[in-house]
PDB file of C-alpha atoms in Angstrom:
ATOM      1  CA  MET A  10      -5.432  46.379  19.986  1.00 62.00           C
ATOM      2  CA  PRO A  11      -6.944  45.270  16.737  1.00 71.00           C
ATOM      3  CA  ARG A  12      -4.384  45.664  13.898  1.00 82.00           C
ATOM      4  CA  GLU A  13      -6.613  45.824  10.823  1.00 79.00           C
ATOM      5  CA  PRO A  14      -7.665  49.423  11.294  1.00 76.00           C
ATOM      6  CA  LEU A  15      -4.146  50.600  11.963  1.00 81.00           C
ATOM      7  CA  LEU A  16      -2.865  48.904   8.732  1.00 86.00           C
ATOM      8  CA  GLU A  17      -4.967  51.393   6.943  1.00 89.00           C
ATOM      9  CA  ALA A  18      -2.427  53.913   7.893  1.00 92.00           C
ATOM     10  CA  LEU A  19       0.237  52.124   5.877  1.00 94.00           C
ATOM     11  CA  VAL A  20       0.972  53.063   2.295  1.00 95.00           C
ATOM     12  CA  SER A  21       3.384  51.698  -0.353  1.00 95.00           C
ATOM     13  CA  ILE A  22       5.792  53.968  -2.062  1.00 96.00           C
ATOM     14  CA  ARG A  23       7.390  53.753  -5.396  1.00 96.00           C
ATOM     15  CA  ALA A  24      10.233  56.255  -6.512  1.00 97.00           C
ATOM     16  CA  HIS A  25      12.003  56.782  -9.673  1.00 96.00           C
ATOM     17  CA  ILE A  26      15.490  58.453  -9.500  1.00 96.00           C
ATOM     18  CA  PRO A  27      17.421  59.847 -12.485  1.00 95.00           C
ATOM     19  CA  GLU A  28      20.298  58.137 -13.551  1.00 94.00           C
ATOM     20  CA  ASP A  29      22.566  60.976 -13.096  1.00 91.00           C
ATOM     21  CA  ALA A  30      21.464  61.313  -9.216  1.00 92.00           C
ATOM     22  CA  MET A  31      24.332  61.131  -6.729  1.00 92.00           C
ATOM     23  CA  SER A  32      22.706  57.918  -5.066  1.00 91.00           C
ATOM     24  CA  ALA A  33      21.658  56.188  -8.070  1.00 92.00           C
ATOM     25  CA  GLY A  34      24.789  53.905  -8.344  1.00 90.00           C
ATOM     26  CA  LEU A  35      24.401  52.893  -4.708  1.00 89.00           C
ATOM     27  CA  LEU A  36      20.670  52.572  -4.336  1.00 92.00           C
ATOM     28  CA  GLY A  37      19.371  52.292  -7.844  1.00 95.00           C
ATOM     29  CA  THR A  38      16.840  54.220  -9.809  1.00 96.00           C
ATOM     30  CA  GLU A  39      13.765  52.146  -8.950  1.00 97.00           C
ATOM     31  CA  ARG A  40      12.989  52.062  -5.351  1.00 97.00           C
ATOM     32  CA  ALA A  41      10.276  50.709  -3.266  1.00 96.00           C
ATOM     33  CA  GLY A  42       9.234  50.802   0.435  1.00 96.00           C
ATOM     34  CA  HIS A  43       6.680  51.569   2.844  1.00 96.00           C
ATOM     35  CA  GLY A  44       5.181  54.815   4.322  1.00 97.00           C
ATOM     36  CA  ILE A  45       3.084  55.486   7.486  1.00 96.00           C
ATOM     37  CA  ARG A  46       0.419  58.211   7.657  1.00 96.00           C
ATOM     38  CA  VAL A  47       1.134  60.271  10.740  1.00 96.00           C
ATOM     39  CA  ARG A  48      -1.430  63.045  10.362  1.00 95.00           C
ATOM     40  CA  ASP A  49      -4.917  63.313   9.371  1.00 92.00           C
ATOM     41  CA  ASP A  50      -3.938  65.876   6.635  1.00 91.00           C
ATOM     42  CA  GLY A  51      -2.383  62.996   4.637  1.00 92.00           C
ATOM     43  CA  LEU A  52       1.359  63.541   5.865  1.00 96.00           C
ATOM     44  CA  ILE A  53       3.471  60.410   5.540  1.00 97.00           C
ATOM     45  CA  LEU A  54       6.567  59.299   7.107  1.00 98.00           C
ATOM     46  CA  THR A  55       9.113  57.115   5.458  1.00 98.00           C
ATOM     47  CA  ILE A  56      12.799  56.198   5.461  1.00 98.00           C
ATOM     48  CA  GLY A  57      14.674  58.754   3.427  1.00 96.00           C
ATOM     49  CA  TYR A  58      16.658  56.759   1.054  1.00 96.00           C
ATOM     50  CA  VAL A  59      13.522  55.401  -0.730  1.00 97.00           C
ATOM     51  CA  ILE A  60      12.646  58.826  -1.926  1.00 96.00           C
ATOM     52  CA  ASN A  61      15.931  60.843  -2.036  1.00 94.00           C
ATOM     53  CA  GLU A  62      16.586  62.393  -5.427  1.00 95.00           C
ATOM     54  CA  ALA A  63      13.286  61.101  -6.795  1.00 96.00           C
ATOM     55  CA  ASP A  64      11.766  62.926  -9.749  1.00 94.00           C
ATOM     56  CA  GLU A  65       8.631  60.751  -9.667  1.00 96.00           C
ATOM     57  CA  ILE A  66       6.955  59.239  -6.537  1.00 97.00           C
ATOM     58  CA  TRP A  67       3.751  57.076  -6.502  1.00 97.00           C
ATOM     59  CA  ILE A  68       1.943  56.290  -3.180  1.00 96.00           C
ATOM     60  CA  GLY A  69      -0.500  53.483  -2.860  1.00 94.00           C
ATOM     61  CA  SER A  70      -3.101  53.108  -0.238  1.00 90.00           C
ATOM     62  CA  HIS A  71      -4.399  49.890   1.293  1.00 84.00           C
ATOM     63  CA  ASP A  72      -7.355  49.619  -1.116  1.00 84.00           C
ATOM     64  CA  SER A  73      -4.956  49.633  -4.110  1.00 83.00           C
ATOM     65  CA  ARG A  74      -5.480  53.191  -5.191  1.00 89.00           C
ATOM     66  CA  ALA A  75      -2.215  54.960  -6.326  1.00 93.00           C
ATOM     67  CA  VAL A  76      -1.636  58.671  -6.724  1.00 96.00           C
ATOM     68  CA  PRO A  77       1.400  60.864  -7.431  1.00 97.00           C
ATOM     69  CA  GLY A  78       3.167  62.218  -4.302  1.00 96.00           C
ATOM     70  CA  PHE A  79       5.955  64.790  -3.449  1.00 96.00           C
ATOM     71  CA  VAL A  80       8.462  65.300  -0.711  1.00 96.00           C
ATOM     72  CA  VAL A  81       7.616  67.601   1.971  1.00 96.00           C
ATOM     73  CA  GLY A  82      10.712  67.475   4.053  1.00 94.00           C
ATOM     74  CA  ASN A  83      14.128  65.499   4.471  1.00 92.00           C
ATOM     75  CA  ASP A  84      16.065  64.988   7.675  1.00 96.00           C
ATOM     76  CA  PHE A  85      19.428  63.753   7.067  1.00 95.00           C
ATOM     77  CA  ARG A  86      20.252  63.397  10.955  1.00 96.00           C
ATOM     78  CA  THR A  87      17.495  60.882  11.425  1.00 97.00           C
ATOM     79  CA  GLY A  88      17.615  59.411   7.908  1.00 97.00           C
ATOM     80  CA  LEU A  89      13.621  60.012   7.798  1.00 98.00           C
ATOM     81  CA  ALA A  90      11.597  61.994   5.191  1.00 97.00           C
ATOM     82  CA  LEU A  91       7.955  63.343   5.080  1.00 97.00           C
ATOM     83  CA  ILE A  92       5.993  63.034   1.678  1.00 97.00           C
ATOM     84  CA  ARG A  93       2.398  63.835   0.869  1.00 96.00           C
ATOM     85  CA  PRO A  94       0.017  62.485  -1.977  1.00 96.00           C
ATOM     86  CA  MET A  95      -1.018  65.119  -4.597  1.00 95.00           C
ATOM     87  CA  MET A  96      -4.480  63.905  -4.176  1.00 93.00           C
ATOM     88  CA  PRO A  97      -6.512  62.540  -1.144  1.00 90.00           C
ATOM     89  CA  LEU A  98      -6.056  58.892  -0.476  1.00 89.00           C
ATOM     90  CA  PRO A  99      -8.441  56.688   1.979  1.00 86.00           C
ATOM     91  CA  GLY A 100      -7.019  55.753   5.229  1.00 86.00           C
ATOM     92  CA  ARG A 101      -6.307  56.878   8.937  1.00 89.00           C
ATOM     93  CA  SER A 102      -3.288  58.072  10.784  1.00 94.00           C
ATOM     94  CA  VAL A 103      -1.559  55.952  13.227  1.00 94.00           C
ATOM     95  CA  PRO A 104      -0.866  56.992  16.891  1.00 95.00           C
ATOM     96  CA  ILE A 105       2.685  57.957  17.632  1.00 96.00           C
ATOM     97  CA  GLY A 106       4.079  56.250  20.841  1.00 96.00           C
ATOM     98  CA  SER A 107       7.656  56.390  22.291  1.00 96.00           C
ATOM     99  CA  SER A 108      10.632  54.343  21.255  1.00 96.00           C
ATOM    100  CA  GLU A 109      12.012  55.054  24.708  1.00 95.00           C
ATOM    101  CA  SER A 110       9.360  53.115  26.381  1.00 93.00           C
ATOM    102  CA  LEU A 111      10.222  50.040  24.409  1.00 96.00           C
ATOM    103  CA  ARG A 112      12.396  47.633  26.399  1.00 97.00           C
ATOM    104  CA  VAL A 113      14.823  44.606  25.259  1.00 97.00           C
ATOM    105  CA  GLY A 114      12.560  41.609  25.262  1.00 96.00           C
ATOM    106  CA  GLU A 115       9.404  43.258  24.805  1.00 97.00           C
ATOM    107  CA  PRO A 116       7.030  41.895  22.051  1.00 98.00           C
ATOM    108  CA  VAL A 117       6.402  44.152  19.084  1.00 97.00           C
ATOM    109  CA  TRP A 118       4.845  43.879  15.597  1.00 96.00           C
ATOM    110  CA  ILE A 119       6.293  45.091  12.176  1.00 96.00           C
ATOM    111  CA  ALA A 120       3.975  46.056   9.528  1.00 95.00           C
ATOM    112  CA  GLY A 121       4.426  46.796   5.796  1.00 93.00           C
ATOM    113  CA  SER A 122       1.797  47.953   3.208  1.00 90.00           C
ATOM    114  CA  GLY A 123      -0.101  46.103   0.631  1.00 73.00           C
ATOM    115  CA  ARG A 124      -1.578  42.675   0.560  1.00 62.00           C
ATOM    116  CA  ALA A 125       1.561  40.639   0.578  1.00 56.00           C
ATOM    117  CA  ASP A 126       2.075  37.852   2.986  1.00 51.00           C
ATOM    118  CA  PRO A 127       3.277  38.265   5.596  1.00 57.00           C
ATOM    119  CA  GLN A 128       2.077  41.848   5.753  1.00 86.00           C
ATOM    120  CA  VAL A 129       2.640  41.780   9.621  1.00 92.00           C
ATOM    121  CA  VAL A 130       5.590  40.085  11.495  1.00 94.00           C
ATOM    122  CA  ASP A 131       5.206  39.537  15.232  1.00 96.00           C
ATOM    123  CA  ALA A 132       8.697  40.159  16.649  1.00 97.00           C
ATOM    124  CA  GLU A 133      10.789  41.029  19.789  1.00 97.00           C
ATOM    125  CA  VAL A 134      13.210  43.841  20.689  1.00 98.00           C
ATOM    126  CA  VAL A 135      16.644  42.009  20.829  1.00 97.00           C
ATOM    127  CA  ALA A 136      18.605  45.108  21.299  1.00 97.00           C
ATOM    128  CA  LYS A 137      18.739  49.030  21.717  1.00 97.00           C
ATOM    129  CA  GLN A 138      22.173  50.393  20.943  1.00 97.00           C
ATOM    130  CA  GLU A 139      24.332  52.794  19.049  1.00 97.00           C
ATOM    131  CA  PHE A 140      24.454  52.285  15.237  1.00 98.00           C
ATOM    132  CA  ALA A 141      26.798  53.960  12.678  1.00 97.00           C
ATOM    133  CA  GLY A 142      26.329  53.703   9.078  1.00 96.00           C
ATOM    134  CA  ARG A 143      29.165  54.099   6.644  1.00 96.00           C
ATOM    135  CA  TRP A 144      27.345  56.965   4.947  1.00 97.00           C
ATOM    136  CA  GLU A 145      28.176  59.436   7.568  1.00 98.00           C
ATOM    137  CA  TYR A 146      25.347  58.453   9.842  1.00 98.00           C
ATOM    138  CA  VAL A 147      25.003  57.721  13.489  1.00 98.00           C
ATOM    139  CA  LEU A 148      21.932  56.824  15.883  1.00 98.00           C
ATOM    140  CA  ASP A 149      22.589  57.169  19.631  1.00 97.00           C
ATOM    141  CA  GLU A 150      20.256  54.248  20.279  1.00 98.00           C
ATOM    142  CA  ALA A 151      18.747  52.228  17.311  1.00 98.00           C
ATOM    143  CA  ILE A 152      16.131  49.475  17.825  1.00 98.00           C
ATOM    144  CA  PHE A 153      16.871  46.109  16.558  1.00 98.00           C
ATOM    145  CA  THR A 154      14.130  43.433  16.385  1.00 98.00           C
ATOM    146  CA  ALA A 155      13.971  39.690  15.513  1.00 97.00           C
ATOM    147  CA  PRO A 156      12.882  37.805  13.345  1.00 96.00           C
ATOM    148  CA  PRO A 157      13.072  40.261  10.479  1.00 96.00           C
ATOM    149  CA  HIS A 158      10.378  41.521   8.256  1.00 94.00           C
ATOM    150  CA  GLU A 159      11.514  40.624   4.559  1.00 92.00           C
ATOM    151  CA  SER A 160      10.169  43.977   3.419  1.00 93.00           C
ATOM    152  CA  TRP A 161      11.775  46.486   5.951  1.00 95.00           C
ATOM    153  CA  SER A 162      12.217  49.903   4.154  1.00 97.00           C
ATOM    154  CA  GLY A 163       9.913  52.191   5.758  1.00 97.00           C
ATOM    155  CA  ALA A 164       8.007  49.382   7.525  1.00 97.00           C
ATOM    156  CA  ALA A 165       6.277  50.525  10.906  1.00 97.00           C
ATOM    157  CA  LEU A 166       7.634  49.358  14.260  1.00 98.00           C
ATOM    158  CA  MET A 167       4.481  49.153  16.469  1.00 96.00           C
ATOM    159  CA  ASP A 168       4.010  48.507  20.172  1.00 96.00           C
ATOM    160  CA  MET A 169       1.451  46.276  21.521  1.00 94.00           C
ATOM    161  CA  ALA A 170      -0.887  49.143  22.063  1.00 94.00           C
ATOM    162  CA  GLY A 171      -0.688  49.987  18.299  1.00 94.00           C
ATOM    163  CA  ARG A 172       1.592  52.925  18.448  1.00 96.00           C
ATOM    164  CA  LEU A 173       4.413  53.986  16.133  1.00 97.00           C
ATOM    165  CA  CYS A 174       7.705  53.495  17.772  1.00 98.00           C
ATOM    166  CA  GLY A 175      10.172  53.334  14.789  1.00 98.00           C
ATOM    167  CA  VAL A 176      10.819  53.259  10.868  1.00 98.00           C
ATOM    168  CA  GLY A 177      12.386  50.378   9.254  1.00 98.00           C
ATOM    169  CA  SER A 178      15.906  51.214   7.687  1.00 97.00           C
ATOM    170  CA  LEU A 179      17.938  48.012   7.467  1.00 97.00           C
ATOM    171  CA  VAL A 180      18.178  44.192   7.727  1.00 97.00           C
ATOM    172  CA  ILE A 181      21.347  42.984   9.349  1.00 96.00           C
ATOM    173  CA  GLN A 182      22.788  39.322   9.249  1.00 95.00           C
ATOM    174  CA  GLY A 183      25.039  38.055  12.093  1.00 94.00           C
ATOM    175  CA  PHE A 184      23.838  40.384  14.535  1.00 94.00           C
ATOM    176  CA  GLU A 185      24.958  39.344  18.237  1.00 91.00           C
ATOM    177  CA  ALA A 186      22.733  40.008  21.153  1.00 85.00           C
ATOM    178  CA  ASP A 187      22.312  37.903  24.296  1.00 81.00           C
ATOM    179  CA  GLU A 188      25.077  35.476  23.232  1.00 83.00           C
ATOM    180  CA  SER A 189      22.919  34.644  20.362  1.00 87.00           C
ATOM    181  CA  VAL A 190      23.471  35.535  16.549  1.00 91.00           C
ATOM    182  CA  HIS A 191      20.340  36.901  14.865  1.00 91.00           C
ATOM    183  CA  THR A 192      19.145  38.409  11.523  1.00 96.00           C
ATOM    184  CA  VAL A 193      17.467  41.524  12.586  1.00 97.00           C
ATOM    185  CA  ASN A 194      15.900  44.611  11.312  1.00 98.00           C
ATOM    186  CA  MET A 195      17.197  48.022  12.359  1.00 98.00           C
ATOM    187  CA  PHE A 196      14.801  50.559  13.068  1.00 98.00           C
ATOM    188  CA  VAL A 197      14.943  54.388  13.435  1.00 98.00           C
ATOM    189  CA  PRO A 198      13.501  55.446  16.742  1.00 98.00           C
ATOM    190  CA  ILE A 199      10.495  57.807  16.493  1.00 98.00           C
ATOM    191  CA  ASP A 200      11.599  59.928  19.481  1.00 98.00           C
ATOM    192  CA  ILE A 201      14.398  61.556  17.471  1.00 97.00           C
ATOM    193  CA  LEU A 202      11.876  62.823  14.884  1.00 97.00           C
ATOM    194  CA  THR A 203       9.037  64.083  16.836  1.00 96.00           C
ATOM    195  CA  PRO A 204      10.524  67.174  18.411  1.00 96.00           C
ATOM    196  CA  VAL A 205      11.412  68.438  14.896  1.00 96.00           C
ATOM    197  CA  MET A 206       8.610  66.975  12.713  1.00 96.00           C
ATOM    198  CA  ASP A 207       6.556  70.189  12.675  1.00 95.00           C
ATOM    199  CA  GLU A 208       9.547  72.436  11.485  1.00 95.00           C
ATOM    200  CA  ILE A 209      10.418  69.883   8.709  1.00 96.00           C
ATOM    201  CA  SER A 210       6.873  69.771   7.406  1.00 94.00           C
ATOM    202  CA  ILE A 211       6.928  73.504   7.367  1.00 94.00           C
ATOM    203  CA  ARG A 212      10.501  74.304   6.217  1.00 93.00           C
ATOM    204  CA  GLY A 213      11.354  71.271   4.506  1.00 92.00           C
ATOM    205  CA  ARG A 214      14.291  70.710   6.807  1.00 92.00           C
ATOM    206  CA  ARG A 215      15.229  71.246  10.425  1.00 93.00           C
ATOM    207  CA  SER A 216      15.989  74.867  11.481  1.00 92.00           C
ATOM    208  CA  ALA A 217      19.433  73.867  12.973  1.00 94.00           C
ATOM    209  CA  PRO A 218      22.365  74.326  10.624  1.00 95.00           C
ATOM    210  CA  PRO A 219      23.171  71.184   8.808  1.00 96.00           C
ATOM    211  CA  ARG A 220      26.181  69.009   9.932  1.00 97.00           C
ATOM    212  CA  PRO A 221      29.299  69.049   8.052  1.00 98.00           C
ATOM    213  CA  TRP A 222      29.302  66.211   5.113  1.00 98.00           C
ATOM    214  CA  LEU A 223      32.507  64.918   3.350  1.00 98.00           C
ATOM    215  CA  GLY A 224      30.949  62.659   0.747  1.00 97.00           C
ATOM    216  CA  MET A 225      32.615  59.319   1.332  1.00 97.00           C
ATOM    217  CA  LEU A 226      31.733  56.015   2.517  1.00 97.00           C
ATOM    218  CA  VAL A 227      33.918  54.499   5.274  1.00 98.00           C
ATOM    219  CA  HIS A 228      33.931  50.822   6.339  1.00 97.00           C
ATOM    220  CA  ASP A 229      34.909  49.822   9.783  1.00 95.00           C
ATOM    221  CA  ASP A 230      37.151  46.844   9.486  1.00 90.00           C
ATOM    222  CA  HIS A 231      37.884  46.026  13.231  1.00 88.00           C
ATOM    223  CA  ASP A 232      38.468  49.494  14.017  1.00 84.00           C
ATOM    224  CA  THR A 233      40.361  50.217  11.034  1.00 96.00           C
ATOM    225  CA  LEU A 234      38.391  52.830   9.152  1.00 98.00           C
ATOM    226  CA  VAL A 235      38.941  52.316   5.402  1.00 98.00           C
ATOM    227  CA  VAL A 236      37.411  54.512   2.761  1.00 98.00           C
ATOM    228  CA  VAL A 237      35.590  52.430   0.457  1.00 97.00           C
ATOM    229  CA  GLY A 238      33.571  55.015  -1.919  1.00 96.00           C
ATOM    230  CA  ILE A 239      33.966  58.668  -2.789  1.00 96.00           C
ATOM    231  CA  TYR A 240      31.055  60.517  -4.314  1.00 95.00           C
ATOM    232  CA  ARG A 241      32.217  62.349  -7.400  1.00 92.00           C
ATOM    233  CA  ASP A 242      32.737  66.094  -7.068  1.00 93.00           C
ATOM    234  CA  CYS A 243      31.930  66.011  -3.431  1.00 96.00           C
ATOM    235  CA  PRO A 244      34.180  67.433  -0.719  1.00 98.00           C
ATOM    236  CA  ALA A 245      36.109  64.282  -0.264  1.00 98.00           C
ATOM    237  CA  ASP A 246      36.691  63.910  -3.832  1.00 97.00           C
ATOM    238  CA  GLN A 247      37.680  67.728  -4.209  1.00 97.00           C
ATOM    239  CA  ALA A 248      40.348  67.063  -1.407  1.00 98.00           C
ATOM    240  CA  GLY A 249      41.926  64.116  -3.171  1.00 97.00           C
ATOM    241  CA  LEU A 250      40.847  61.280  -0.963  1.00 98.00           C
ATOM    242  CA  ARG A 251      40.569  57.866  -2.576  1.00 97.00           C
ATOM    243  CA  PRO A 252      38.979  54.430  -1.977  1.00 97.00           C
ATOM    244  CA  GLY A 253      41.549  52.570   0.173  1.00 97.00           C
ATOM    245  CA  ASP A 254      42.638  55.531   2.171  1.00 98.00           C
ATOM    246  CA  VAL A 255      42.650  54.610   5.933  1.00 98.00           C
ATOM    247  CA  VAL A 256      41.471  57.406   8.147  1.00 98.00           C
ATOM    248  CA  LEU A 257      43.784  57.638  11.164  1.00 98.00           C
ATOM    249  CA  ARG A 258      43.137  61.060  12.665  1.00 98.00           C
ATOM    250  CA  VAL A 259      40.515  63.966  12.411  1.00 98.00           C
ATOM    251  CA  ASP A 260      41.752  67.337  13.483  1.00 98.00           C
ATOM    252  CA  GLY A 261      44.609  65.892  15.207  1.00 97.00           C
ATOM    253  CA  GLN A 262      42.530  63.403  17.304  1.00 97.00           C
ATOM    254  CA  PRO A 263      42.813  59.623  16.768  1.00 98.00           C
ATOM    255  CA  VAL A 264      39.577  58.107  15.758  1.00 97.00           C
ATOM    256  CA  HIS A 265      38.690  54.575  16.813  1.00 92.00           C
ATOM    257  CA  ASN A 266      35.357  53.580  14.975  1.00 95.00           C
ATOM    258  CA  LEU A 267      32.736  54.912  12.762  1.00 97.00           C
ATOM    259  CA  ALA A 268      30.600  56.675  15.367  1.00 97.00           C
ATOM    260  CA  HIS A 269      33.618  58.202  16.987  1.00 97.00           C
ATOM    261  CA  MET A 270      35.018  59.487  13.462  1.00 98.00           C
ATOM    262  CA  PHE A 271      31.586  61.083  12.359  1.00 98.00           C
ATOM    263  CA  ARG A 272      30.977  62.578  15.889  1.00 98.00           C
ATOM    264  CA  THR A 273      34.442  64.104  15.755  1.00 98.00           C
ATOM    265  CA  VAL A 274      33.859  65.732  12.269  1.00 98.00           C
ATOM    266  CA  TRP A 275      30.567  67.082  13.575  1.00 98.00           C
ATOM    267  CA  SER A 276      31.976  68.494  16.610  1.00 98.00           C
ATOM    268  CA  LEU A 277      34.310  70.852  14.527  1.00 98.00           C
ATOM    269  CA  GLY A 278      31.179  72.972  13.566  1.00 98.00           C
ATOM    270  CA  ASP A 279      28.440  73.553  10.957  1.00 98.00           C
ATOM    271  CA  ALA A 280      28.578  72.385   7.368  1.00 98.00           C
ATOM    272  CA  GLY A 281      31.195  74.442   5.529  1.00 98.00           C
ATOM    273  CA  VAL A 282      33.959  73.933   8.206  1.00 98.00           C
ATOM    274  CA  ASP A 283      37.354  72.669   7.287  1.00 98.00           C
ATOM    275  CA  VAL A 284      38.048  69.056   8.471  1.00 98.00           C
ATOM    276  CA  PRO A 285      41.754  68.122   8.670  1.00 98.00           C
ATOM    277  CA  LEU A 286      42.278  64.429   8.131  1.00 98.00           C
ATOM    278  CA  LEU A 287      45.490  62.294   8.504  1.00 98.00           C
ATOM    279  CA  VAL A 288      45.244  59.141   6.312  1.00 98.00           C
ATOM    280  CA  LEU A 289      47.420  56.344   5.541  1.00 98.00           C
ATOM    281  CA  ARG A 290      47.766  55.540   1.699  1.00 97.00           C
ATOM    282  CA  ASP A 291      50.139  52.800   0.202  1.00 95.00           C
ATOM    283  CA  ALA A 292      51.976  52.576   3.675  1.00 94.00           C
ATOM    284  CA  GLN A 293      52.520  56.438   3.486  1.00 97.00           C
ATOM    285  CA  LEU A 294      50.874  59.229   5.787  1.00 98.00           C
ATOM    286  CA  LYS A 295      49.116  61.827   4.008  1.00 97.00           C
ATOM    287  CA  GLU A 296      47.538  65.004   5.612  1.00 97.00           C
ATOM    288  CA  THR A 297      44.634  66.723   3.840  1.00 97.00           C
ATOM    289  CA  THR A 298      41.797  69.202   4.594  1.00 98.00           C
ATOM    290  CA  VAL A 299      38.302  68.437   3.415  1.00 98.00           C
ATOM    291  CA  LYS A 300      36.062  71.650   2.904  1.00 98.00           C
ATOM    292  CA  SER A 301      32.903  70.259   4.293  1.00 98.00           C
ATOM    293  CA  ALA A 302      29.389  71.054   2.986  1.00 97.00           C
ATOM    294  CA  PRO A 303      25.767  70.445   3.462  1.00 96.00           C
ATOM    295  CA  ARG A 304      24.833  67.015   2.044  1.00 95.00           C
ATOM    296  CA  GLY A 305      21.644  68.367   0.557  1.00 91.00           C
ATOM    297  CA  ASP A 306      23.633  70.704  -1.682  1.00 93.00           C
ATOM    298  CA  PHE A 307      24.763  67.579  -3.688  1.00 91.00           C
ATOM    299  CA  LEU A 308      21.570  65.734  -4.066  1.00 89.00           C
ATOM    300  CA  ARG A 309      19.816  66.286  -7.420  1.00 80.00           C
ATOM    301  CA  LYS A 310      16.992  68.566  -7.123  1.00 70.00           C
ATOM    302  CA  GLY A 311      14.154  66.758  -8.915  1.00 54.00           C
ATOM    303  CA  THR A 312      10.508  67.823  -9.469  1.00 45.00           C
ATOM    304  CA  VAL A 313       9.555  66.568  -6.097  1.00 46.00           C
ATOM    305  CA  GLN A 314      12.378  67.853  -3.809  1.00 43.00           C
TER     306      GLN A 314
END
């Protein structure tokens, strides 16, 4: 399928985040990425971290026009967000495909917005597997492609029929697949968003209760789960957790890796549930209980969220 018409569905995104926002220290106050027009009414899909807590968003079209935008909805389970321009922008929507249909070894192409070279990278699916991020995030089956696109945030993962199969999230070095080491892009599969996209575009979030959130960053160091960051005044901070704590048990259950730890927390109930933890601090065991909360309650509510 010709690529040029489909590239008109891609937009650039620039967002300003206030300095007092929770994510400002980690992700910065000036963020840039891509968006993908998924409906003819102008609805745009992007990776959530580009626009989280933004008080100003600018959306640029393929013909270099730029207009302000606003957040329609945010989904912390997938890490994806929906935005919309405040004024019409030229362009078309992209057909939505299925991430399930992609196979390891299959050729794909990765597209970013604007006129930068390379705008499009021909790549291959090198793996489809579980991914856990230290920010309390798990994908059952993320998509990993190589070679990487240098501007991956919100980039479109397209199959050879020109259908959207995923949204760019990360670049990862030293990724092992097929007995080789690659630098890869990680994509959020589109299939986990399509069942809830309508309700998110209407309600601003999915209708299901939010998951419990602790407000800490955890690093998996060879299956040793080390707290490396605590968001100020968030549940983990209020419970007295500190960077350097090693998480050993959740609700009495030993936890072995990031995905296992986060899924064990989520299995306890909805946001607001108490989360008992056993941690190792300075060679001493310490029990504490974190009163979880919805992640969205701690994000700064800007003019566009």
